[in-house]
XYZ file of N, CA and C in Angstrom:
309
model
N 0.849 -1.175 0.000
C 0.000 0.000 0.000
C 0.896 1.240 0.000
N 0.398 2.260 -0.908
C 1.411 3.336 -0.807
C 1.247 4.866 0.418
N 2.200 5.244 0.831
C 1.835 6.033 1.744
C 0.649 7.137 1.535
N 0.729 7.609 0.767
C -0.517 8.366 0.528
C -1.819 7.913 0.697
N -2.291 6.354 0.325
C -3.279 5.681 0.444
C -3.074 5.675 2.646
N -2.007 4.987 2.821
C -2.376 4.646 4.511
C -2.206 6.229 5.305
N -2.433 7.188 4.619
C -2.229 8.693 5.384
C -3.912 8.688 4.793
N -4.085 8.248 3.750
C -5.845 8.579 3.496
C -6.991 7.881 4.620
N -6.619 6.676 4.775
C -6.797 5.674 5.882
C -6.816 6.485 6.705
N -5.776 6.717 7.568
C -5.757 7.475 8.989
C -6.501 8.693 8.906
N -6.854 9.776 8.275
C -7.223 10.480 8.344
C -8.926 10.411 8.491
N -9.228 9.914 7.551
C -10.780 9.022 7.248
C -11.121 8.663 8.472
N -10.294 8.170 9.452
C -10.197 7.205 10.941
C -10.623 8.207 12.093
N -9.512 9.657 11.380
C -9.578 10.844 12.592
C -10.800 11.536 11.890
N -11.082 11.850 10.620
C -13.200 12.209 10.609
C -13.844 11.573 11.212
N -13.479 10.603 10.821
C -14.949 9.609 11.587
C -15.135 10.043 13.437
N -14.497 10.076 13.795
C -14.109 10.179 15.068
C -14.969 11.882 15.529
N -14.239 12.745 14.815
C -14.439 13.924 14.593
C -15.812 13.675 14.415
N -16.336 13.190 12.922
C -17.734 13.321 12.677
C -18.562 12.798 14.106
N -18.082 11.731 14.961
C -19.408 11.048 15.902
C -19.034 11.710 16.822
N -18.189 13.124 17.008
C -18.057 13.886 18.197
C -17.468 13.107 19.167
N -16.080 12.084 19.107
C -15.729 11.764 20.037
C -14.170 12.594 19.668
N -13.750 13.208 18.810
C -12.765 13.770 19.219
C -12.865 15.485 18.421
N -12.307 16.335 18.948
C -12.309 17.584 19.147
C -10.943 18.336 17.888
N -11.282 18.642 16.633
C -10.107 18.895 15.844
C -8.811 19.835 16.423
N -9.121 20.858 17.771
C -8.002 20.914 18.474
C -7.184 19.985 18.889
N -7.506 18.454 19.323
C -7.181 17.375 20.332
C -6.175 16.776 19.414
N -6.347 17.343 17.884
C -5.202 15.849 16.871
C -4.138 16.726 16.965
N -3.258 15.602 17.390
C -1.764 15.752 18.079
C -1.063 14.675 16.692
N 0.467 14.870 16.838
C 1.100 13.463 16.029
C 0.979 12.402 16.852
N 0.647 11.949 17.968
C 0.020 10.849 18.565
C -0.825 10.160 18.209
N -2.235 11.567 17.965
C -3.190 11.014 17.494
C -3.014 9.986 15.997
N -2.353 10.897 15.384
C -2.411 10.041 14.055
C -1.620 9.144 14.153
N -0.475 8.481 14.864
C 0.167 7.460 15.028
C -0.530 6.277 15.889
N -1.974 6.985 15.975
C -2.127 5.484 16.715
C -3.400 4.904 16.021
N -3.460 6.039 14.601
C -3.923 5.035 13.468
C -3.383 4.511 12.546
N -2.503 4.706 12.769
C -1.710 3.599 11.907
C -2.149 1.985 11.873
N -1.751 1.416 10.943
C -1.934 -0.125 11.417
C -0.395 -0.704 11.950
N 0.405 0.233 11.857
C 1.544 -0.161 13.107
C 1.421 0.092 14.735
N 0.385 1.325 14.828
C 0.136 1.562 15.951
C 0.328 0.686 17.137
N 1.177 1.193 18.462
C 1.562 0.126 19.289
C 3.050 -0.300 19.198
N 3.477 -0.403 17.958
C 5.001 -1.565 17.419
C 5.550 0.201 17.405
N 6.120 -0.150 18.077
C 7.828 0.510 18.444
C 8.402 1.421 17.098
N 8.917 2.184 16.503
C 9.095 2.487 15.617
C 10.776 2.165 15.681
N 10.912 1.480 14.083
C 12.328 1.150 14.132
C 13.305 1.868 14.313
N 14.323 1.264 14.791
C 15.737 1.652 15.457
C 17.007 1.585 13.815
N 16.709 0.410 13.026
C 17.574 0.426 12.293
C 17.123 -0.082 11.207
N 17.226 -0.701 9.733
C 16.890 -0.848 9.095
C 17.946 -1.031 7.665
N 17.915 -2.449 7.738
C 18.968 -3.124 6.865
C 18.456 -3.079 5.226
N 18.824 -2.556 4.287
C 18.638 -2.875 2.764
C 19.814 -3.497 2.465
N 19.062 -5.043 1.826
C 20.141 -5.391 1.308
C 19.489 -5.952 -0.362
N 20.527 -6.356 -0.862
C 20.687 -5.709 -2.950
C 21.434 -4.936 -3.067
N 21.709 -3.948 -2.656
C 22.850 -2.869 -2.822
C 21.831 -1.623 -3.284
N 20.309 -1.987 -3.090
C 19.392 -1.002 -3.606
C 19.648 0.205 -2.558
N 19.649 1.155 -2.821
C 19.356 2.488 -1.970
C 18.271 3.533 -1.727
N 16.794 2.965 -1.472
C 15.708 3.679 -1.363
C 14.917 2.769 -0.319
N 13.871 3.237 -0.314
C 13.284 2.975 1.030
C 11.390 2.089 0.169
N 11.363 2.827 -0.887
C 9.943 1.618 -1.714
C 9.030 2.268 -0.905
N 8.773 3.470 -0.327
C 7.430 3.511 0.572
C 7.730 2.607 1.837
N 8.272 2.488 2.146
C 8.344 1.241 3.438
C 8.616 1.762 4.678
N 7.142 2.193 5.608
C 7.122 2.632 6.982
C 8.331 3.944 6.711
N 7.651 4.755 5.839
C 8.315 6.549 5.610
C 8.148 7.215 6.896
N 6.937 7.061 7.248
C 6.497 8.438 8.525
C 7.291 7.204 10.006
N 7.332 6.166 9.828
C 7.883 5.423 10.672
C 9.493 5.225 11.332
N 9.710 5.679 10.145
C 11.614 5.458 9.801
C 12.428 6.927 9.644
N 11.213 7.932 10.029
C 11.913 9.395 10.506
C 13.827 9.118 10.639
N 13.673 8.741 12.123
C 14.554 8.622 13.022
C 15.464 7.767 12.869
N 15.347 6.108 11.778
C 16.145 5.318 11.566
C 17.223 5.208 11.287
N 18.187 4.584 11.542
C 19.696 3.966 11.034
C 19.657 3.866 9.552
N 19.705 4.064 8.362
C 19.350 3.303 7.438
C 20.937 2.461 7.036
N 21.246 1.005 7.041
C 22.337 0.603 6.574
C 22.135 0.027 5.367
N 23.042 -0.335 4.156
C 22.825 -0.674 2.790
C 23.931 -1.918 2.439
N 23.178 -2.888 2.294
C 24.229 -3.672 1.910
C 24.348 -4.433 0.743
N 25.204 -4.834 0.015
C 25.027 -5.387 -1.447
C 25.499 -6.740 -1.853
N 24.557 -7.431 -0.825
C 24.461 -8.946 -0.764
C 23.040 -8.949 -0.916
N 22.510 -9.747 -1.444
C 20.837 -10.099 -1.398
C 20.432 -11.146 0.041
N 19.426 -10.534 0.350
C 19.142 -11.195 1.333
C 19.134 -12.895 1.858
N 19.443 -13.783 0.916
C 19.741 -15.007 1.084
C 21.410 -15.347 1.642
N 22.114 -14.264 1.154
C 23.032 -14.077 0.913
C 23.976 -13.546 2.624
N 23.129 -12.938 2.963
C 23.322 -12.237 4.187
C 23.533 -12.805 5.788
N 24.646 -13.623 6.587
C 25.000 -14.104 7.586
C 24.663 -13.086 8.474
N 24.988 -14.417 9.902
C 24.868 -13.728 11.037
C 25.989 -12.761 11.155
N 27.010 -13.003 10.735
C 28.395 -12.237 10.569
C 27.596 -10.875 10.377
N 27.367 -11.067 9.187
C 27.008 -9.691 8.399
C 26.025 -8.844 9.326
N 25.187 -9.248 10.055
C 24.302 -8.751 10.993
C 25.252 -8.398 12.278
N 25.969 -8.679 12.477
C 26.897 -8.408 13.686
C 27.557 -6.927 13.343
N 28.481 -7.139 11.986
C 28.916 -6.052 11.357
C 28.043 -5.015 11.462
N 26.961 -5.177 11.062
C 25.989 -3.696 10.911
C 25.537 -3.646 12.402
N 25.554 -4.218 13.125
C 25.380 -3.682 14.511
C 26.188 -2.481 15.354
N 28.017 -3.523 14.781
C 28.986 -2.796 15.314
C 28.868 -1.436 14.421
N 28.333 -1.426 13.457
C 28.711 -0.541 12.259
C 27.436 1.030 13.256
N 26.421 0.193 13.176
C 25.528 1.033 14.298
C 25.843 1.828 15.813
N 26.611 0.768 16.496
C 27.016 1.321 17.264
C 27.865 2.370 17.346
N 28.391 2.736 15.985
C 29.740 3.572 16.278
C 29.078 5.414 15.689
N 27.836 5.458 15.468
C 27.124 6.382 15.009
C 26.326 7.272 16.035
N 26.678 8.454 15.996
C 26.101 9.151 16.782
C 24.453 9.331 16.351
N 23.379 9.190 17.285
C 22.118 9.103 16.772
C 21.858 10.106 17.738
N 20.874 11.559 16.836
C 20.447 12.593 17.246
C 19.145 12.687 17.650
N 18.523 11.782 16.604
C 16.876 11.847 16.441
C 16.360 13.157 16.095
N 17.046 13.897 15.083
C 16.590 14.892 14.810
C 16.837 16.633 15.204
N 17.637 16.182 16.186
C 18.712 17.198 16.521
C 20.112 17.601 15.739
N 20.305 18.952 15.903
C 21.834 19.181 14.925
C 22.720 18.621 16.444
N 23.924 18.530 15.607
C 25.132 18.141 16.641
C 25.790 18.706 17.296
């Protein structure tokens, strides 16, 4: 599903709501709309491995992956050991993560 369609979703979610007078169009916060998501609840990721050697993201959890690690690797996923998952850990660890702050 493409993001535009699951931002149409959520919104539709926060009228309805709006329309039966259970919520107040002052009250929508980015909370609000994150907890229509159909991720709503699940943690938003920490890191996020591409592997192919592709470098884009396909629509895949955009409003979710703000904040993410993104690492890229150019093995295909069959292809990809525990090794290799260790590496991008250490590779993670050595990165200063702001969340959106300058440095």
């Amino acid at each position: 599903m493409e993001v535009a369609q699951k931002f149409l979703i959520a919104l539709r979610k926060i009228g309805q709501k709006i329309r039966d007078r259970r919520l107040d169009p002052e009250q929508i916060t980015e909370q609000i709309l994150k907890t229509t998501f159909n991720t709503a609840g699940i943690p938003d990721p920490d890191l996020l491995i591409r592997t192919s050697g592709e470098q884009r993201m396909s629509n895949y959890l955009l409003w979710q992956m703000a904040y993410t690690e993104l690492l890229f690797v150019d093995k295909f996923w069959p292809e990809f050991t525990s090794e290799d998952f260790i590496e991008t850990l250490i590779t993670l660890s050595n990165r200063e993560r702001r969340f959106g702050t300058a440095a």
